[in-house]
């Protein structure tokens, strides 16, 4: 059986958690392959909102096994808090439904401090990181200094921990960023959380997934963040530190490229971004304010308000191509209800020349956006359940995007709840 992928096509927060939750009934295994607790995947059902950071979004279903792959970085402290949240709801047997790759790397308390010190030292040029220690942890991974989940089964891991911690403390001094912390407190919280982590099952996830595939199990790989935050293909340096695009699923799970099946690409009917960095279609007017308010655009991890703007088809086409998307899912269509006119960015005026591909440098001084206007709709979509109920202006919007992106839009989401999902 092939492994299907589900990825965000913009700057994250597209609604991946909701769609994984909707699709989980079709899969035996849901596997996270990159990122860490910088992600905030929101799911809503039975009137309750759940936010997951590290745990795959299939955890609320009995049928699915949830795998945290080798490409993920885990903060035991945040992970422990997530488990405690799950404990509040009856019947979520995470001990038997959640398994972790031995090759996943650990976020140490000093990784978080380093993130804060590095950001503080950048001043205005800061990335706008979630400060969860993601960048420093991936740096230690590629620098071959990291501590992996599997190390917790060895006797000497605490010595290696101490060596790395001491190095981090020296680096924090180097930044001279005046970060205040109580290391004893951070460490006692960390070691308590490690105990909880060790109560879960560690696996060699590449072998587990190979055997699962061989025995005919269906697997969905769940991405975090979005394609425009990819370390290679995103708006560098305003990106995260992992490959959020399709290839990241291969390296983050050990799945060979020829085993990838469908690639589900998720995008919002408009665009948002948290943190710093270029955003050509960003709005600073009432329209942007309306999107933020109606769409409740606040970061699920940090609570920061998200920047909002019109749909950027240039960036979206790029993401569809880089990922090899086979099916699209359009989220938050309901948020655009009430706009008389919608705008879609169809090309950039790049250094005086009109182009329809994403150039190397999309800073505002190089790029002026060219918009196409389309008629909006006023109907409230949130109670609709069938594609036949969608207003004709929304259908025109969808048809136009499908044609431009050369990919079918199979799901239109009209609200945060599991049930507010229209299949086409
Ligand atoms: P970091 O990955 O926490 O270092 O953050 C790097 C950049 O990616 C910042 O602009 C963050 O706001 C952004 N970012 C990281 N994770 C997410 C996410 O899950 N959703 C949206 N933006 C994110």
XYZ file of C-alpha atoms and ligand atoms in Angstrom:
447
model
C 0.000 0.000 0.000
C 1.184 3.508 -0.790
C 1.699 6.151 1.884
C -0.487 9.243 1.408
C 0.754 12.657 2.500
C -1.087 15.619 3.889
C 0.712 18.963 3.758
C 0.109 22.668 4.279
C 0.710 24.751 1.154
C 1.046 28.207 2.707
C 2.763 29.516 5.858
C 1.160 26.958 8.173
C -2.113 27.060 10.084
C -4.076 25.853 7.063
C -6.165 23.429 9.116
C -4.191 20.197 8.724
C -5.293 18.880 12.135
C -8.958 19.091 11.225
C -8.496 17.299 7.898
C -6.316 14.523 9.355
C -9.049 14.003 11.923
C -11.677 13.837 9.138
C -9.581 11.411 7.047
C -8.384 9.155 9.872
C -11.296 6.738 9.415
C -9.671 5.740 6.096
C -6.243 4.982 7.598
C -4.671 2.448 9.954
C -1.686 4.652 10.813
C -1.184 8.410 11.124
C 2.479 9.460 11.198
C 4.035 12.849 11.941
C 7.307 13.323 10.048
C 8.804 16.723 10.926
C 8.548 19.773 13.147
C 7.778 19.707 16.820
C 5.795 21.670 19.368
C 6.031 24.800 17.209
C 2.999 23.216 15.490
C -0.499 23.665 16.856
C -3.023 21.370 15.199
C -6.578 22.253 16.159
C -9.430 19.740 16.033
C -13.013 20.382 17.026
C -15.814 17.904 17.612
C -18.689 17.366 20.059
C -18.380 21.038 21.037
C -14.800 20.640 22.320
C -11.675 22.180 20.813
C -8.413 20.196 21.089
C -4.966 21.537 20.238
C -2.176 19.053 19.543
C 1.484 20.017 19.190
C 3.529 16.835 18.813
C 0.933 14.092 18.908
C -0.499 13.062 15.514
C -4.066 14.183 14.844
C -5.411 10.625 14.583
C -5.245 10.136 18.363
C -8.980 10.661 18.889
C -9.943 7.664 16.738
C -9.921 4.064 17.950
C -8.960 2.611 14.589
C -5.618 4.378 14.097
C -2.099 3.908 15.419
C -0.216 7.194 15.783
C 3.486 7.344 15.004
C 5.898 10.146 15.869
C 8.565 9.722 13.200
C 12.333 10.207 13.261
C 12.067 13.637 11.605
C 10.145 15.098 14.548
C 11.789 16.915 17.474
C 10.149 16.250 20.839
C 10.107 18.470 23.891
C 9.338 16.008 26.711
C 7.889 18.817 28.865
C 5.371 19.991 26.271
C 4.669 16.400 25.260
C 3.869 15.558 28.877
C 1.424 18.480 29.015
C -0.262 17.204 25.858
C -0.661 13.761 27.415
C -2.116 15.344 30.553
C -4.676 17.131 28.388
C -5.633 13.829 26.778
C -6.043 12.330 30.258
C -8.949 14.725 30.801
C -10.971 12.915 28.154
C -12.175 9.437 28.791
C -11.353 6.583 26.484
C -8.215 7.911 24.780
C -5.900 4.992 25.260
C -2.722 6.726 24.132
C -0.445 4.152 25.763
C -1.430 1.631 23.126
C -2.110 4.059 20.265
C 0.955 6.270 20.303
C 4.445 5.066 19.392
C 7.664 7.009 19.001
C 10.685 6.627 16.766
C 13.932 5.986 18.603
C 15.575 8.269 16.050
C 13.478 11.344 16.893
C 15.573 14.068 18.545
C 14.929 15.599 21.958
C 14.482 19.300 22.634
C 16.407 20.113 25.821
C 15.534 23.037 28.110
C 18.705 24.803 26.949
C 17.585 24.495 23.308
C 14.607 26.652 24.214
C 16.863 29.154 25.965
C 19.210 29.256 22.981
C 16.252 29.947 20.684
C 15.260 32.905 22.872
C 18.850 34.212 23.083
C 19.398 33.909 19.331
C 16.122 35.703 18.528
C 16.808 38.473 21.052
C 20.234 39.034 19.500
C 18.725 39.514 16.034
C 16.708 42.582 16.989
C 14.467 43.717 14.135
C 15.712 40.881 11.920
C 14.247 38.226 14.231
C 12.515 35.255 12.592
C 9.494 35.478 14.862
C 10.197 31.947 16.077
C 7.711 30.221 18.373
C 10.716 29.946 20.767
C 10.150 26.227 21.284
C 13.804 25.395 20.619
C 13.176 24.037 17.137
C 16.103 25.690 15.302
C 18.761 24.871 17.941
C 17.571 21.237 18.159
C 17.770 20.683 14.402
C 21.186 22.396 14.454
C 22.397 19.843 16.987
C 20.862 17.078 14.887
C 22.716 18.076 11.701
C 25.793 19.011 13.748
C 25.742 15.402 15.059
C 25.499 16.401 18.694
C 21.826 15.680 19.309
C 20.239 13.383 21.876
C 17.706 10.968 20.468
C 14.747 9.218 22.047
C 16.556 5.872 21.698
C 19.438 7.243 23.805
C 17.111 7.220 26.805
C 17.415 3.423 26.768
C 21.210 3.702 27.212
C 22.962 4.225 30.538
C 25.256 7.099 29.578
C 22.701 9.496 28.116
C 22.771 11.799 31.149
C 26.517 12.377 30.680
C 25.922 13.319 27.067
C 23.057 15.518 28.199
C 25.319 17.363 30.668
C 28.028 17.926 28.039
C 25.526 19.373 25.584
C 23.818 21.471 28.260
C 27.160 22.995 29.303
C 27.987 23.828 25.708
C 24.590 25.492 25.335
C 25.162 27.557 28.473
C 28.407 28.881 27.006
C 26.602 29.717 23.781
C 23.846 31.535 25.671
C 26.564 33.650 27.323
C 27.990 34.412 23.893
C 24.674 35.972 22.811
C 24.746 38.266 25.815
C 20.952 38.470 25.503
C 20.129 38.728 29.206
C 17.871 35.677 29.252
C 16.657 34.893 32.738
C 16.140 31.289 33.777
C 16.265 28.865 36.654
C 18.145 25.860 35.336
C 17.391 23.652 38.352
C 13.682 24.169 37.895
C 13.874 23.585 34.146
C 15.863 20.407 34.642
C 13.608 18.963 37.301
C 10.600 19.517 35.024
C 12.564 17.987 32.128
C 13.654 14.846 33.972
C 10.150 14.293 35.344
C 8.804 14.534 31.802
C 11.465 12.113 30.524
C 10.074 9.508 32.930
C 6.634 9.902 31.367
C 8.090 9.740 27.860
C 9.852 6.486 28.777
C 6.542 4.930 29.753
C 5.536 4.970 26.065
C 6.636 2.497 23.398
C 9.751 3.353 21.377
C 10.069 1.780 17.944
C 12.297 1.677 14.888
C 9.656 3.522 12.914
C 11.084 2.894 9.442
C 10.923 -0.872 10.089
C 7.484 -0.569 11.687
C 6.131 1.349 8.689
C 7.774 -1.030 6.213
C 6.121 -4.041 7.854
C 2.820 -2.192 8.124
C 2.867 -1.365 4.420
C 3.813 -4.926 3.549
C 0.845 -6.261 5.453
C -1.532 -3.925 3.597
C -2.021 -1.231 6.248
C -2.982 2.242 5.090
C -0.745 5.106 6.203
C -1.249 8.875 6.198
C 1.790 11.103 6.841
C 0.782 14.324 8.586
C 2.842 17.421 7.845
C 3.336 20.372 10.159
C 3.865 24.079 9.339
C 3.559 24.858 5.621
C 5.512 24.702 2.353
C 6.484 28.381 2.472
C 8.189 27.707 5.828
C 10.277 24.834 4.361
C 13.977 25.186 5.232
C 14.940 24.838 1.531
C 11.927 26.047 -0.437
C 10.364 28.558 1.956
C 10.976 32.275 2.401
C 14.463 31.754 3.886
C 15.632 32.788 6.464
C 12.066 33.398 7.706
C 11.309 29.690 7.795
C 11.302 26.800 10.203
C 14.209 24.339 10.431
C 12.751 21.241 8.778
C 11.599 20.140 5.326
C 7.863 20.686 5.474
C 7.406 19.677 1.825
C 6.704 16.190 0.443
C 10.326 15.004 0.434
C 10.432 15.606 4.207
C 8.003 12.715 4.645
C 10.510 10.344 3.040
C 13.416 11.386 5.254
C 11.219 11.975 8.306
C 9.704 8.498 8.264
C 12.033 6.358 6.162
C 9.441 5.885 3.435
C 10.938 5.508 -0.064
C 9.769 8.047 -2.692
C 8.241 5.353 -4.902
C 5.884 4.406 -2.065
C 4.194 7.814 -1.922
C 0.579 7.738 -3.129
C -1.725 10.723 -2.930
C -0.407 14.099 -1.821
C -3.204 16.116 -0.206
C -2.446 19.839 -0.243
C -4.314 22.052 2.198
C -4.747 25.783 1.760
C -6.912 28.533 3.179
C -9.245 30.434 0.835
C -7.101 33.442 1.778
C -3.571 33.625 3.259
C -2.148 34.032 6.771
C 1.301 34.130 8.305
C 2.597 34.355 11.878
C 6.057 35.641 12.628
C 8.257 37.792 10.415
C 9.102 37.570 6.738
C 7.782 38.505 3.327
C 4.053 38.219 2.602
C 3.226 39.896 -0.719
C -0.592 39.853 -0.413
C -0.695 41.015 3.204
C -3.530 43.446 3.982
C -3.335 46.320 6.423
C -6.912 47.464 5.928
C -10.410 46.539 7.035
C -10.524 43.480 4.758
C -7.494 41.977 6.522
C -8.911 42.881 9.895
C -12.201 41.145 8.973
C -10.387 37.960 7.911
C -8.483 37.905 11.216
C -11.593 38.502 13.310
C -14.003 36.182 11.475
C -11.356 33.515 10.950
C -10.185 33.755 14.578
C -6.647 34.089 13.294
C -4.524 33.703 16.391
C -1.601 31.244 16.629
C -2.645 27.955 18.249
C 0.805 27.635 19.861
C 1.707 31.224 20.761
C -1.645 33.061 20.657
C -0.048 35.721 18.421
C -2.400 37.442 15.919
C -1.811 36.129 12.404
C -1.142 38.498 9.536
C -3.893 38.144 6.886
C -4.129 38.738 3.137
C -5.697 37.653 -0.146
C -4.978 34.296 -1.734
C -1.582 34.261 -3.444
C -1.914 32.006 -6.463
C 1.729 32.478 -7.466
C 2.912 31.050 -4.149
C 0.208 28.383 -4.173
C 1.166 27.136 -7.651
C 4.775 26.906 -6.483
C 3.748 24.849 -3.444
C 1.560 22.538 -5.560
C 4.518 21.884 -7.865
C 7.195 21.415 -5.202
C 4.987 18.897 -3.397
C 3.452 17.111 -6.392
C -0.025 17.694 -4.954
C -2.679 15.339 -6.358
C -5.739 16.655 -4.467
C -6.485 20.016 -2.911
C -8.515 20.905 0.161
C -9.709 24.456 0.609
C -10.195 25.596 4.191
C -12.123 28.458 5.773
C -14.296 29.238 2.750
C -16.892 30.470 5.272
C -14.588 33.303 6.414
C -14.877 34.993 3.000
C -18.694 35.204 3.159
C -19.787 38.826 3.066
C -17.014 40.283 0.892
C -18.591 41.966 -2.191
C -15.421 41.445 -4.154
C -12.576 38.978 -3.649
C -9.056 39.403 -4.910
C -6.634 36.710 -6.006
C -2.985 37.454 -6.723
C -2.314 36.033 -10.181
C 1.198 37.359 -10.866
C 3.965 39.527 -9.460
C 5.456 42.614 -10.949
C 9.034 41.588 -10.163
C 11.647 44.267 -10.658
C 9.484 45.787 -13.438
C 8.617 42.492 -15.175
C 5.361 40.510 -14.781
C 6.056 36.935 -13.695
C 3.821 34.114 -12.467
C 6.404 32.015 -10.606
C 7.893 32.564 -7.154
C 11.217 34.396 -7.551
C 14.281 33.953 -5.322
C 13.614 37.197 -3.515
C 10.047 38.244 -2.703
C 10.774 41.176 -0.407
C 8.273 44.049 -0.850
C 10.850 46.224 -2.608
C 11.098 43.660 -5.434
C 7.517 42.471 -5.755
C 4.289 44.277 -6.516
C 1.227 42.049 -6.623
C -1.162 41.886 -9.589
C -4.720 40.966 -8.620
C -7.738 39.515 -10.393
C -11.067 40.533 -8.866
C -13.927 38.082 -8.477
C -17.480 38.443 -7.207
C -17.966 37.426 -3.569
C -20.972 35.787 -1.895
C -23.011 36.699 1.132
C -24.495 33.355 2.165
C -23.474 31.845 5.507
C -21.763 28.565 4.582
C -21.341 27.169 8.076
C -24.512 25.054 8.053
C -24.026 23.663 4.536
C -23.293 19.977 4.127
C -23.530 19.326 0.363
C -21.530 20.705 -2.572
C -24.858 21.449 -4.310
C -25.662 24.065 -1.621
C -22.554 26.192 -2.270
C -23.264 29.643 -3.772
C -22.463 30.077 -7.457
C -19.810 32.755 -6.781
C -17.940 30.330 -4.513
C -18.203 27.650 -7.199
C -16.722 30.139 -9.673
C -13.877 30.831 -7.223
C -13.226 27.090 -6.821
C -13.433 26.403 -10.583
C -10.962 29.197 -11.273
C -8.467 27.918 -8.691
C -8.763 24.325 -9.904
C -8.054 25.423 -13.468
C -5.060 27.552 -12.490
C -3.616 24.952 -10.128
C -4.426 22.064 -12.505
C -5.522 20.027 -9.493
C -8.997 19.146 -8.179
C -10.318 20.670 -4.950
C -11.869 17.654 -3.221
C -12.820 19.158 0.126
C -14.231 22.568 1.013
C -14.208 23.273 4.732
C -16.927 25.631 5.988
C -16.214 25.742 9.727
C -13.880 24.366 12.409
C -16.009 21.355 13.366
C -15.390 17.889 11.942
C -18.927 17.939 10.502
C -18.461 21.234 8.632
C -16.675 19.522 5.767
C -18.015 19.316 2.204
C -16.693 16.571 -0.073
C -16.785 17.219 -3.833
P 10.135 28.122 14.659
O 9.954 26.946 13.787
O 9.383 28.044 15.940
O 11.578 28.479 14.869
O 9.522 29.395 13.890
C 10.033 29.822 12.627
C 8.930 30.516 11.835
O 7.943 29.569 11.474
C 8.201 31.617 12.592
O 7.793 32.614 11.669
C 6.968 30.910 13.143
O 5.905 31.789 13.385
C 6.682 29.953 12.008
N 6.006 28.741 12.458
C 6.559 27.690 13.103
N 5.645 26.749 13.333
C 4.501 27.198 12.814
C 3.190 26.640 12.712
O 2.915 25.511 13.126
N 2.245 27.414 12.108
C 2.555 28.633 11.588
N 3.763 29.187 11.641
C 4.730 28.477 12.256
